[in-house]
């Protein structure tokens, strides 16, 4: 996640399965914890925490819904604007 | 193990901002277990410093590296030449590691990325608790395995004091009274009568009051000397 911001990303989406549909047990809270940590870290640099989002749309096999969720995310990041303090 | 916690990125930045080439050097033993100073954390700090340098318009090269221990030469000797190529080493080892490495990096300063906290154990994932004060004169056989030096707020040798309250310490209802725990533990062990023996005033010269401490294991030192003689050193 940090590497993406370091490379100049305006937002980072972590895409995972919906709760209860992942084949790995108990993975959701670990993903959430890591994302929360990354949000705190970028906040220390003055980057808005909301620039990292977890998207848990549908099965990765459902292309249309997947594309919609990603497009929504892109829209939200565009609304936030470009990061002022890129490298 | 030794427990530490990371300094804030602002504090670290204030220390390192005037250097051009910085190595964030992780230690993969104790402080990696407490999620503070292992190679993963070193990598994260390095990324944050690079981004901060970019924000501040400073040209700074920041890399990371990690070895198993900063407190034993055999672990960092293989990379010491690489380490010496930097203007600054930000060590995320405990204070022991920072001291030890600092003596071996020539003109390259070694700064601390962590605050070293205490000797502790993993109470639960993410929770670390102090259980030993390293006082140099262990009396845990007299106290049911519960250390009054580390765990009693007053370091009492003959407790509890009048501040014990339903198993908690007077300093906070979140802190267990060590002497309450000791009494309960000794009851379970059937050894409560041992506590009626009054402990005399403690000799603190084995602890912090005796200056820097050193332990030499004679048979190992003897073996090492013989090996050095054989090698003609």
PDB file of C-alpha atoms in Angstrom:
ATOM      1  CA  UNK A   1       0.000   0.000   0.000  1.00  0.00           C
ATOM      2  CA  UNK A   2       2.772   2.413   0.959  1.00  0.00           C
ATOM      3  CA  UNK A   3       4.694   1.559  -2.192  1.00  0.00           C
ATOM      4  CA  UNK A   4       1.684   2.610  -4.256  1.00  0.00           C
ATOM      5  CA  UNK A   5       1.549   6.007  -2.541  1.00  0.00           C
ATOM      6  CA  UNK A   6       5.295   6.333  -2.789  1.00  0.00           C
ATOM      7  CA  UNK A   7       4.927   5.765  -6.534  1.00  0.00           C
ATOM      8  CA  UNK A   8       2.448   8.621  -6.710  1.00  0.00           C
ATOM      9  CA  UNK A   9      -0.931   6.893  -6.462  1.00  0.00           C
ATOM     10  CA  UNK A  10      -3.855   9.143  -5.488  1.00  0.00           C
ATOM     11  CA  UNK A  11      -5.766   6.250  -3.964  1.00  0.00           C
ATOM     12  CA  UNK A  12      -5.336   2.578  -3.221  1.00  0.00           C
ATOM     13  CA  UNK A  13      -8.111  -0.011  -3.346  1.00  0.00           C
ATOM     14  CA  UNK A  14      -7.734  -3.314  -1.576  1.00  0.00           C
ATOM     15  CA  UNK A  15     -10.097  -5.728  -3.252  1.00  0.00           C
ATOM     16  CA  UNK A  16     -11.217  -8.761  -1.335  1.00  0.00           C
ATOM     17  CA  UNK A  17     -14.124 -11.167  -1.219  1.00  0.00           C
ATOM     18  CA  UNK A  18     -17.261 -10.341   0.703  1.00  0.00           C
ATOM     19  CA  UNK A  19     -17.326 -11.362   4.361  1.00  0.00           C
ATOM     20  CA  UNK A  20     -18.045 -15.050   4.590  1.00  0.00           C
ATOM     21  CA  UNK A  21     -17.252 -15.850   0.986  1.00  0.00           C
ATOM     22  CA  UNK A  22     -13.467 -16.059   1.180  1.00  0.00           C
ATOM     23  CA  UNK A  23     -12.062 -19.566   1.121  1.00  0.00           C
ATOM     24  CA  UNK A  24      -9.543 -18.570   3.816  1.00  0.00           C
ATOM     25  CA  UNK A  25     -11.126 -18.549   7.268  1.00  0.00           C
ATOM     26  CA  UNK A  26     -10.998 -15.410   9.407  1.00  0.00           C
ATOM     27  CA  UNK A  27      -9.056 -13.408   6.857  1.00  0.00           C
ATOM     28  CA  UNK A  28     -11.304 -10.331   6.780  1.00  0.00           C
ATOM     29  CA  UNK A  29     -10.291  -8.923  10.158  1.00  0.00           C
ATOM     30  CA  UNK A  30      -6.621  -9.318   9.277  1.00  0.00           C
ATOM     31  CA  UNK A  31      -7.114  -7.381   6.063  1.00  0.00           C
ATOM     32  CA  UNK A  32      -9.034  -4.732   7.977  1.00  0.00           C
ATOM     33  CA  UNK A  33      -6.279  -4.456  10.581  1.00  0.00           C
ATOM     34  CA  UNK A  34      -3.577  -4.032   7.952  1.00  0.00           C
ATOM     35  CA  UNK A  35      -5.562  -1.438   6.089  1.00  0.00           C
ATOM     36  CA  UNK A  36      -6.275   0.474   9.317  1.00  0.00           C
ATOM     37  CA  UNK A  37      -2.560   0.475  10.066  1.00  0.00           C
ATOM     38  CA  UNK A  38      -1.712   1.741   6.581  1.00  0.00           C
ATOM     39  CA  UNK A  39      -4.342   4.480   6.923  1.00  0.00           C
ATOM     40  CA  UNK A  40      -2.742   5.631  10.177  1.00  0.00           C
ATOM     41  CA  UNK A  41       0.707   5.597   8.583  1.00  0.00           C
ATOM     42  CA  UNK A  42      -0.298   7.737   5.599  1.00  0.00           C
ATOM     43  CA  UNK A  43      -2.151  10.089   7.944  1.00  0.00           C
ATOM     44  CA  UNK A  44       1.155  10.764   9.690  1.00  0.00           C
ATOM     45  CA  UNK A  45       2.340  12.208   6.379  1.00  0.00           C
ATOM     46  CA  UNK A  46      -0.756  14.317   5.951  1.00  0.00           C
ATOM     47  CA  UNK A  47      -2.303  12.039   3.341  1.00  0.00           C
ATOM     48  CA  UNK A  48      -6.049  11.555   3.882  1.00  0.00           C
ATOM     49  CA  UNK A  49      -6.828   8.136   5.377  1.00  0.00           C
ATOM     50  CA  UNK A  50      -9.807   7.859   3.025  1.00  0.00           C
ATOM     51  CA  UNK A  51      -7.478   7.393   0.097  1.00  0.00           C
ATOM     52  CA  UNK A  52      -7.219   3.732   1.052  1.00  0.00           C
ATOM     53  CA  UNK A  53     -10.417   1.759   0.701  1.00  0.00           C
ATOM     54  CA  UNK A  54     -11.378  -1.858   1.036  1.00  0.00           C
ATOM     55  CA  UNK A  55     -13.615  -2.974  -1.798  1.00  0.00           C
ATOM     56  CA  UNK A  56     -15.402  -6.220  -1.169  1.00  0.00           C
ATOM     57  CA  UNK A  57     -17.839  -6.274  -4.005  1.00  0.00           C
ATOM     58  CA  UNK A  58     -18.709  -9.645  -5.333  1.00  0.00           C
ATOM     59  CA  UNK A  59     -16.977 -12.677  -6.630  1.00  0.00           C
ATOM     60  CA  UNK A  60     -13.978 -11.740  -8.710  1.00  0.00           C
ATOM     61  CA  UNK A  61     -15.606 -13.797 -11.404  1.00  0.00           C
ATOM     62  CA  UNK A  62     -18.419 -11.275 -11.825  1.00  0.00           C
ATOM     63  CA  UNK A  63     -16.736  -8.811 -14.140  1.00  0.00           C
ATOM     64  CA  UNK A  64     -19.491  -6.224 -14.483  1.00  0.00           C
ATOM     65  CA  UNK A  65     -20.099  -5.732 -10.769  1.00  0.00           C
ATOM     66  CA  UNK A  66     -16.368  -5.715 -10.140  1.00  0.00           C
ATOM     67  CA  UNK A  67     -15.910  -2.973 -12.731  1.00  0.00           C
ATOM     68  CA  UNK A  68     -18.771  -0.929 -11.208  1.00  0.00           C
ATOM     69  CA  UNK A  69     -17.279  -1.046  -7.723  1.00  0.00           C
ATOM     70  CA  UNK A  70     -13.871  -0.019  -9.042  1.00  0.00           C
ATOM     71  CA  UNK A  71     -15.394   2.818 -11.058  1.00  0.00           C
ATOM     72  CA  UNK A  72     -17.206   4.074  -7.934  1.00  0.00           C
ATOM     73  CA  UNK A  73     -13.931   4.035  -6.036  1.00  0.00           C
ATOM     74  CA  UNK A  74     -12.189   5.963  -8.795  1.00  0.00           C
ATOM     75  CA  UNK A  75     -14.981   8.516  -8.687  1.00  0.00           C
ATOM     76  CA  UNK A  76     -14.594   9.031  -4.955  1.00  0.00           C
ATOM     77  CA  UNK A  77     -10.838   9.530  -5.298  1.00  0.00           C
ATOM     78  CA  UNK A  78     -11.397  12.031  -8.124  1.00  0.00           C
ATOM     79  CA  UNK A  79     -13.774  13.934  -5.860  1.00  0.00           C
ATOM     80  CA  UNK A  80     -11.058  14.090  -3.202  1.00  0.00           C
ATOM     81  CA  UNK A  81      -8.722  15.536  -5.801  1.00  0.00           C
ATOM     82  CA  UNK A  82      -5.128  14.835  -6.604  1.00  0.00           C
ATOM     83  CA  UNK A  83      -2.664  14.525  -3.785  1.00  0.00           C
ATOM     84  CA  UNK A  84      -0.770  17.807  -3.384  1.00  0.00           C
ATOM     85  CA  UNK A  85       2.250  16.345  -1.764  1.00  0.00           C
ATOM     86  CA  UNK A  86       3.441  13.688  -4.148  1.00  0.00           C
ATOM     87  CA  UNK A  87       7.115  12.867  -4.393  1.00  0.00           C
TER      88      UNK A  87
ATOM     89  CA  UNK B   1      12.431 -10.718  25.403  1.00  0.00           C
ATOM     90  CA  UNK B   2      13.062  -7.012  25.048  1.00  0.00           C
ATOM     91  CA  UNK B   3       9.983  -4.957  24.240  1.00  0.00           C
ATOM     92  CA  UNK B   4      10.181  -1.678  22.378  1.00  0.00           C
ATOM     93  CA  UNK B   5       7.874   0.744  20.647  1.00  0.00           C
ATOM     94  CA  UNK B   6       8.515   2.797  17.562  1.00  0.00           C
ATOM     95  CA  UNK B   7       9.266   6.472  17.825  1.00  0.00           C
ATOM     96  CA  UNK B   8       6.843   8.694  15.957  1.00  0.00           C
ATOM     97  CA  UNK B   9       7.655   9.459  12.342  1.00  0.00           C
ATOM     98  CA  UNK B  10       7.969  13.147  13.268  1.00  0.00           C
ATOM     99  CA  UNK B  11      10.598  12.393  15.909  1.00  0.00           C
ATOM    100  CA  UNK B  12      12.484  10.118  13.516  1.00  0.00           C
ATOM    101  CA  UNK B  13      12.288  12.710  10.752  1.00  0.00           C
ATOM    102  CA  UNK B  14      13.716  15.382  13.040  1.00  0.00           C
ATOM    103  CA  UNK B  15      16.674  13.095  13.739  1.00  0.00           C
ATOM    104  CA  UNK B  16      17.421  12.070  10.172  1.00  0.00           C
ATOM    105  CA  UNK B  17      16.383  15.002   7.973  1.00  0.00           C
ATOM    106  CA  UNK B  18      19.876  16.445   7.529  1.00  0.00           C
ATOM    107  CA  UNK B  19      21.418  13.218   6.246  1.00  0.00           C
ATOM    108  CA  UNK B  20      21.629  12.310   2.570  1.00  0.00           C
ATOM    109  CA  UNK B  21      21.912   8.538   2.698  1.00  0.00           C
ATOM    110  CA  UNK B  22      20.064   6.732   5.455  1.00  0.00           C
ATOM    111  CA  UNK B  23      19.843   3.034   6.245  1.00  0.00           C
ATOM    112  CA  UNK B  24      16.893   1.869   8.334  1.00  0.00           C
ATOM    113  CA  UNK B  25      18.350  -1.236   9.916  1.00  0.00           C
ATOM    114  CA  UNK B  26      15.929  -3.772  11.396  1.00  0.00           C
ATOM    115  CA  UNK B  27      16.577  -6.381  14.074  1.00  0.00           C
ATOM    116  CA  UNK B  28      14.612  -9.563  13.550  1.00  0.00           C
ATOM    117  CA  UNK B  29      14.526 -10.984  17.064  1.00  0.00           C
ATOM    118  CA  UNK B  30      12.816  -9.434  20.122  1.00  0.00           C
ATOM    119  CA  UNK B  31      11.660  -6.160  18.609  1.00  0.00           C
ATOM    120  CA  UNK B  32      10.320  -7.939  15.534  1.00  0.00           C
ATOM    121  CA  UNK B  33       8.084 -10.060  17.773  1.00  0.00           C
ATOM    122  CA  UNK B  34       6.605  -6.904  19.306  1.00  0.00           C
ATOM    123  CA  UNK B  35       5.978  -5.430  15.835  1.00  0.00           C
ATOM    124  CA  UNK B  36       8.297  -2.505  16.406  1.00  0.00           C
ATOM    125  CA  UNK B  37      11.691  -2.989  14.831  1.00  0.00           C
ATOM    126  CA  UNK B  38      11.973  -6.008  12.544  1.00  0.00           C
ATOM    127  CA  UNK B  39      12.877  -5.818   8.890  1.00  0.00           C
ATOM    128  CA  UNK B  40       9.207  -5.367   7.933  1.00  0.00           C
ATOM    129  CA  UNK B  41       8.919  -2.361  10.217  1.00  0.00           C
ATOM    130  CA  UNK B  42      12.250  -1.056   8.916  1.00  0.00           C
ATOM    131  CA  UNK B  43      10.874  -1.273   5.377  1.00  0.00           C
ATOM    132  CA  UNK B  44       7.775   0.668   6.428  1.00  0.00           C
ATOM    133  CA  UNK B  45       9.795   3.392   8.147  1.00  0.00           C
ATOM    134  CA  UNK B  46      12.052   3.660   5.087  1.00  0.00           C
ATOM    135  CA  UNK B  47       9.014   4.139   2.818  1.00  0.00           C
ATOM    136  CA  UNK B  48       7.572   6.800   5.144  1.00  0.00           C
ATOM    137  CA  UNK B  49      10.903   8.637   5.276  1.00  0.00           C
ATOM    138  CA  UNK B  50      11.231   8.609   1.479  1.00  0.00           C
ATOM    139  CA  UNK B  51       7.732  10.044   1.155  1.00  0.00           C
ATOM    140  CA  UNK B  52       8.417  12.627   3.866  1.00  0.00           C
ATOM    141  CA  UNK B  53      11.649  13.637   2.139  1.00  0.00           C
ATOM    142  CA  UNK B  54       9.690  14.074  -1.084  1.00  0.00           C
ATOM    143  CA  UNK B  55       7.101  16.218   0.680  1.00  0.00           C
ATOM    144  CA  UNK B  56       9.824  18.381   2.227  1.00  0.00           C
ATOM    145  CA  UNK B  57      11.692  18.665  -1.065  1.00  0.00           C
ATOM    146  CA  UNK B  58      14.793  17.040   0.378  1.00  0.00           C
ATOM    147  CA  UNK B  59      17.001  14.749  -1.646  1.00  0.00           C
ATOM    148  CA  UNK B  60      17.554  11.716   0.519  1.00  0.00           C
ATOM    149  CA  UNK B  61      18.312   8.089  -0.263  1.00  0.00           C
ATOM    150  CA  UNK B  62      16.667   5.778   2.245  1.00  0.00           C
ATOM    151  CA  UNK B  63      17.043   2.017   2.172  1.00  0.00           C
ATOM    152  CA  UNK B  64      16.324  -0.750   4.612  1.00  0.00           C
ATOM    153  CA  UNK B  65      18.021  -3.922   5.717  1.00  0.00           C
ATOM    154  CA  UNK B  66      17.495  -6.448   8.478  1.00  0.00           C
ATOM    155  CA  UNK B  67      19.578  -9.000  10.338  1.00  0.00           C
ATOM    156  CA  UNK B  68      18.668 -11.480  13.013  1.00  0.00           C
ATOM    157  CA  UNK B  69      20.353  -9.616  15.880  1.00  0.00           C
ATOM    158  CA  UNK B  70      22.112  -6.322  16.357  1.00  0.00           C
ATOM    159  CA  UNK B  71      23.622  -7.560  19.618  1.00  0.00           C
ATOM    160  CA  UNK B  72      25.892 -10.255  18.154  1.00  0.00           C
ATOM    161  CA  UNK B  73      28.643  -9.529  15.639  1.00  0.00           C
ATOM    162  CA  UNK B  74      28.206 -12.798  13.761  1.00  0.00           C
ATOM    163  CA  UNK B  75      24.826 -11.613  12.517  1.00  0.00           C
ATOM    164  CA  UNK B  76      25.739  -8.130  11.312  1.00  0.00           C
ATOM    165  CA  UNK B  77      29.398  -8.728  10.349  1.00  0.00           C
ATOM    166  CA  UNK B  78      28.385 -10.056   6.894  1.00  0.00           C
ATOM    167  CA  UNK B  79      26.676  -6.739   6.091  1.00  0.00           C
ATOM    168  CA  UNK B  80      28.805  -4.274   8.073  1.00  0.00           C
ATOM    169  CA  UNK B  81      30.676  -3.027   4.998  1.00  0.00           C
ATOM    170  CA  UNK B  82      27.338  -2.256   3.348  1.00  0.00           C
ATOM    171  CA  UNK B  83      26.114  -0.535   6.511  1.00  0.00           C
ATOM    172  CA  UNK B  84      29.196   1.707   6.593  1.00  0.00           C
ATOM    173  CA  UNK B  85      28.360   3.102   3.149  1.00  0.00           C
ATOM    174  CA  UNK B  86      25.552   5.196   4.644  1.00  0.00           C
ATOM    175  CA  UNK B  87      25.690   8.633   6.280  1.00  0.00           C
ATOM    176  CA  UNK B  88      23.391   7.460   9.040  1.00  0.00           C
ATOM    177  CA  UNK B  89      22.070   4.172  10.382  1.00  0.00           C
ATOM    178  CA  UNK B  90      18.635   4.366  11.952  1.00  0.00           C
ATOM    179  CA  UNK B  91      18.561   1.194  14.004  1.00  0.00           C
ATOM    180  CA  UNK B  92      15.227  -0.284  14.938  1.00  0.00           C
ATOM    181  CA  UNK B  93      16.873  -2.634  17.409  1.00  0.00           C
ATOM    182  CA  UNK B  94      16.555  -2.123  21.154  1.00  0.00           C
ATOM    183  CA  UNK B  95      18.993   0.180  22.932  1.00  0.00           C
ATOM    184  CA  UNK B  96      21.393  -2.745  23.327  1.00  0.00           C
ATOM    185  CA  UNK B  97      21.567  -3.142  19.568  1.00  0.00           C
ATOM    186  CA  UNK B  98      22.040   0.586  18.987  1.00  0.00           C
ATOM    187  CA  UNK B  99      24.917   0.717  21.510  1.00  0.00           C
ATOM    188  CA  UNK B 100      26.568  -2.421  20.191  1.00  0.00           C
ATOM    189  CA  UNK B 101      26.308  -1.457  16.535  1.00  0.00           C
ATOM    190  CA  UNK B 102      27.380   2.109  17.212  1.00  0.00           C
ATOM    191  CA  UNK B 103      30.745   0.844  18.487  1.00  0.00           C
ATOM    192  CA  UNK B 104      31.301  -0.952  15.187  1.00  0.00           C
ATOM    193  CA  UNK B 105      30.290   1.443  12.445  1.00  0.00           C
ATOM    194  CA  UNK B 106      33.328   3.708  12.500  1.00  0.00           C
ATOM    195  CA  UNK B 107      32.364   7.276  11.604  1.00  0.00           C
ATOM    196  CA  UNK B 108      28.769   6.410  10.764  1.00  0.00           C
ATOM    197  CA  UNK B 109      26.360   7.435  13.530  1.00  0.00           C
ATOM    198  CA  UNK B 110      23.673   5.022  14.695  1.00  0.00           C
ATOM    199  CA  UNK B 111      20.414   6.602  15.863  1.00  0.00           C
ATOM    200  CA  UNK B 112      17.523   4.883  17.653  1.00  0.00           C
ATOM    201  CA  UNK B 113      14.245   4.306  15.821  1.00  0.00           C
ATOM    202  CA  UNK B 114      12.629   2.792  18.911  1.00  0.00           C
ATOM    203  CA  UNK B 115      12.113   3.494  22.559  1.00  0.00           C
ATOM    204  CA  UNK B 116      13.241   0.421  24.476  1.00  0.00           C
ATOM    205  CA  UNK B 117      10.620  -0.320  27.064  1.00  0.00           C
ATOM    206  CA  UNK B 118      11.199  -3.411  29.205  1.00  0.00           C
ATOM    207  CA  UNK B 119      11.784  -7.167  29.459  1.00  0.00           C
ATOM    208  CA  UNK B 120       8.426  -8.688  28.784  1.00  0.00           C
ATOM    209  CA  UNK B 121       6.260 -11.445  27.412  1.00  0.00           C
ATOM    210  CA  UNK B 122       3.420 -11.763  24.914  1.00  0.00           C
ATOM    211  CA  UNK B 123       0.314 -11.619  27.083  1.00  0.00           C
ATOM    212  CA  UNK B 124      -1.909 -11.779  23.996  1.00  0.00           C
ATOM    213  CA  UNK B 125      -1.205 -10.940  20.357  1.00  0.00           C
ATOM    214  CA  UNK B 126      -0.341  -7.242  20.389  1.00  0.00           C
ATOM    215  CA  UNK B 127      -0.193  -7.057  24.215  1.00  0.00           C
ATOM    216  CA  UNK B 128       3.167  -7.112  25.930  1.00  0.00           C
ATOM    217  CA  UNK B 129       3.660  -7.079  29.667  1.00  0.00           C
ATOM    218  CA  UNK B 130       6.682  -6.433  31.875  1.00  0.00           C
ATOM    219  CA  UNK B 131       7.573  -9.454  33.997  1.00  0.00           C
ATOM    220  CA  UNK B 132      11.248  -9.088  34.893  1.00  0.00           C
ATOM    221  CA  UNK B 133      13.403  -6.112  35.860  1.00  0.00           C
ATOM    222  CA  UNK B 134      16.775  -7.806  35.320  1.00  0.00           C
ATOM    223  CA  UNK B 135      17.791  -6.978  38.897  1.00  0.00           C
ATOM    224  CA  UNK B 136      20.558  -9.574  38.958  1.00  0.00           C
ATOM    225  CA  UNK B 137      19.401 -11.461  42.048  1.00  0.00           C
ATOM    226  CA  UNK B 138      16.374 -13.618  41.316  1.00  0.00           C
ATOM    227  CA  UNK B 139      14.031 -14.525  44.163  1.00  0.00           C
ATOM    228  CA  UNK B 140      11.156 -15.968  42.111  1.00  0.00           C
ATOM    229  CA  UNK B 141      11.421 -19.275  44.044  1.00  0.00           C
ATOM    230  CA  UNK B 142      10.272 -17.344  47.127  1.00  0.00           C
ATOM    231  CA  UNK B 143       7.369 -15.578  45.458  1.00  0.00           C
ATOM    232  CA  UNK B 144       5.591 -18.237  43.441  1.00  0.00           C
ATOM    233  CA  UNK B 145       7.195 -17.211  40.165  1.00  0.00           C
ATOM    234  CA  UNK B 146       5.781 -13.677  40.371  1.00  0.00           C
ATOM    235  CA  UNK B 147       8.364 -10.914  40.469  1.00  0.00           C
ATOM    236  CA  UNK B 148       7.754  -8.200  43.079  1.00  0.00           C
ATOM    237  CA  UNK B 149      10.631  -6.144  41.640  1.00  0.00           C
ATOM    238  CA  UNK B 150       9.028  -5.795  38.213  1.00  0.00           C
ATOM    239  CA  UNK B 151       5.363  -6.199  39.053  1.00  0.00           C
ATOM    240  CA  UNK B 152       4.874  -4.451  42.400  1.00  0.00           C
ATOM    241  CA  UNK B 153       4.603  -0.695  41.857  1.00  0.00           C
ATOM    242  CA  UNK B 154       6.640  -0.107  45.019  1.00  0.00           C
ATOM    243  CA  UNK B 155       9.077  -2.976  44.394  1.00  0.00           C
ATOM    244  CA  UNK B 156       8.238  -4.263  47.864  1.00  0.00           C
ATOM    245  CA  UNK B 157      10.047  -7.346  49.086  1.00  0.00           C
ATOM    246  CA  UNK B 158       7.584  -7.920  51.919  1.00  0.00           C
ATOM    247  CA  UNK B 159       4.084  -7.140  50.752  1.00  0.00           C
ATOM    248  CA  UNK B 160       1.351  -6.368  50.162  1.00  0.00           C
ATOM    249  CA  UNK B 161       1.204  -2.737  51.222  1.00  0.00           C
ATOM    250  CA  UNK B 162      -1.890  -0.921  52.467  1.00  0.00           C
ATOM    251  CA  UNK B 163      -2.724   0.167  48.948  1.00  0.00           C
ATOM    252  CA  UNK B 164      -3.846  -3.259  47.781  1.00  0.00           C
ATOM    253  CA  UNK B 165      -7.543  -3.258  46.934  1.00  0.00           C
ATOM    254  CA  UNK B 166      -9.469  -6.354  45.897  1.00  0.00           C
ATOM    255  CA  UNK B 167      -6.471  -7.680  44.014  1.00  0.00           C
ATOM    256  CA  UNK B 168      -5.639  -4.382  42.350  1.00  0.00           C
ATOM    257  CA  UNK B 169      -2.915  -1.831  42.969  1.00  0.00           C
ATOM    258  CA  UNK B 170      -3.614   1.619  44.342  1.00  0.00           C
ATOM    259  CA  UNK B 171      -1.972   3.256  41.331  1.00  0.00           C
ATOM    260  CA  UNK B 172      -4.687   1.994  38.990  1.00  0.00           C
ATOM    261  CA  UNK B 173      -7.583  -0.406  39.007  1.00  0.00           C
ATOM    262  CA  UNK B 174      -6.116  -1.797  35.771  1.00  0.00           C
ATOM    263  CA  UNK B 175      -2.939  -2.924  37.520  1.00  0.00           C
ATOM    264  CA  UNK B 176      -2.867  -6.193  39.424  1.00  0.00           C
ATOM    265  CA  UNK B 177      -1.421  -6.105  42.917  1.00  0.00           C
ATOM    266  CA  UNK B 178       1.669  -8.298  42.542  1.00  0.00           C
ATOM    267  CA  UNK B 179       1.607  -9.257  46.206  1.00  0.00           C
ATOM    268  CA  UNK B 180      -2.027 -10.304  45.986  1.00  0.00           C
ATOM    269  CA  UNK B 181      -1.030 -12.535  43.073  1.00  0.00           C
ATOM    270  CA  UNK B 182       1.933 -13.855  45.049  1.00  0.00           C
ATOM    271  CA  UNK B 183      -0.192 -14.729  48.068  1.00  0.00           C
ATOM    272  CA  UNK B 184      -2.825 -16.451  45.937  1.00  0.00           C
ATOM    273  CA  UNK B 185      -0.181 -18.350  44.000  1.00  0.00           C
ATOM    274  CA  UNK B 186       1.625 -19.478  47.141  1.00  0.00           C
ATOM    275  CA  UNK B 187      -1.691 -20.704  48.573  1.00  0.00           C
ATOM    276  CA  UNK B 188      -2.193 -22.831  45.452  1.00  0.00           C
ATOM    277  CA  UNK B 189       1.328 -24.175  45.739  1.00  0.00           C
ATOM    278  CA  UNK B 190       0.770 -25.030  49.408  1.00  0.00           C
ATOM    279  CA  UNK B 191       3.732 -22.853  50.313  1.00  0.00           C
ATOM    280  CA  UNK B 192       2.107 -19.861  51.981  1.00  0.00           C
ATOM    281  CA  UNK B 193       4.248 -20.267  55.115  1.00  0.00           C
ATOM    282  CA  UNK B 194       7.312 -19.281  53.069  1.00  0.00           C
ATOM    283  CA  UNK B 195       5.957 -15.740  52.956  1.00  0.00           C
ATOM    284  CA  UNK B 196       6.140 -15.399  56.735  1.00  0.00           C
ATOM    285  CA  UNK B 197       9.916 -15.241  56.404  1.00  0.00           C
ATOM    286  CA  UNK B 198      10.854 -11.554  56.331  1.00  0.00           C
ATOM    287  CA  UNK B 199      13.110 -10.617  53.439  1.00  0.00           C
ATOM    288  CA  UNK B 200      16.001  -8.386  54.523  1.00  0.00           C
ATOM    289  CA  UNK B 201      16.782  -5.067  52.811  1.00  0.00           C
ATOM    290  CA  UNK B 202      17.932  -5.834  49.302  1.00  0.00           C
ATOM    291  CA  UNK B 203      21.444  -5.401  47.968  1.00  0.00           C
ATOM    292  CA  UNK B 204      20.867  -3.391  44.809  1.00  0.00           C
ATOM    293  CA  UNK B 205      24.486  -3.542  43.668  1.00  0.00           C
ATOM    294  CA  UNK B 206      23.527  -6.398  41.330  1.00  0.00           C
ATOM    295  CA  UNK B 207      20.990  -4.087  39.682  1.00  0.00           C
ATOM    296  CA  UNK B 208      21.343  -0.563  38.283  1.00  0.00           C
ATOM    297  CA  UNK B 209      23.212   0.736  41.354  1.00  0.00           C
ATOM    298  CA  UNK B 210      26.387  -1.222  40.589  1.00  0.00           C
ATOM    299  CA  UNK B 211      27.248   0.412  37.252  1.00  0.00           C
ATOM    300  CA  UNK B 212      27.277  -1.387  33.886  1.00  0.00           C
ATOM    301  CA  UNK B 213      27.095  -5.124  34.434  1.00  0.00           C
ATOM    302  CA  UNK B 214      29.034  -7.869  32.713  1.00  0.00           C
ATOM    303  CA  UNK B 215      28.752 -11.649  32.831  1.00  0.00           C
ATOM    304  CA  UNK B 216      31.655 -13.875  31.819  1.00  0.00           C
ATOM    305  CA  UNK B 217      31.177 -17.587  31.285  1.00  0.00           C
ATOM    306  CA  UNK B 218      34.588 -18.935  32.227  1.00  0.00           C
ATOM    307  CA  UNK B 219      34.600 -22.210  30.265  1.00  0.00           C
ATOM    308  CA  UNK B 220      33.507 -20.424  27.089  1.00  0.00           C
ATOM    309  CA  UNK B 221      36.120 -17.676  27.538  1.00  0.00           C
ATOM    310  CA  UNK B 222      38.800 -20.318  28.160  1.00  0.00           C
ATOM    311  CA  UNK B 223      37.812 -22.195  25.014  1.00  0.00           C
ATOM    312  CA  UNK B 224      37.843 -18.995  22.980  1.00  0.00           C
ATOM    313  CA  UNK B 225      41.311 -18.082  24.275  1.00  0.00           C
ATOM    314  CA  UNK B 226      42.625 -21.515  23.275  1.00  0.00           C
ATOM    315  CA  UNK B 227      41.134 -21.146  19.808  1.00  0.00           C
ATOM    316  CA  UNK B 228      42.686 -17.707  19.433  1.00  0.00           C
ATOM    317  CA  UNK B 229      46.100 -19.069  20.489  1.00  0.00           C
ATOM    318  CA  UNK B 230      45.806 -21.907  17.965  1.00  0.00           C
ATOM    319  CA  UNK B 231      44.990 -19.401  15.278  1.00  0.00           C
ATOM    320  CA  UNK B 232      48.019 -17.335  16.323  1.00  0.00           C
ATOM    321  CA  UNK B 233      45.976 -14.277  17.218  1.00  0.00           C
TER     322      UNK B 233
END
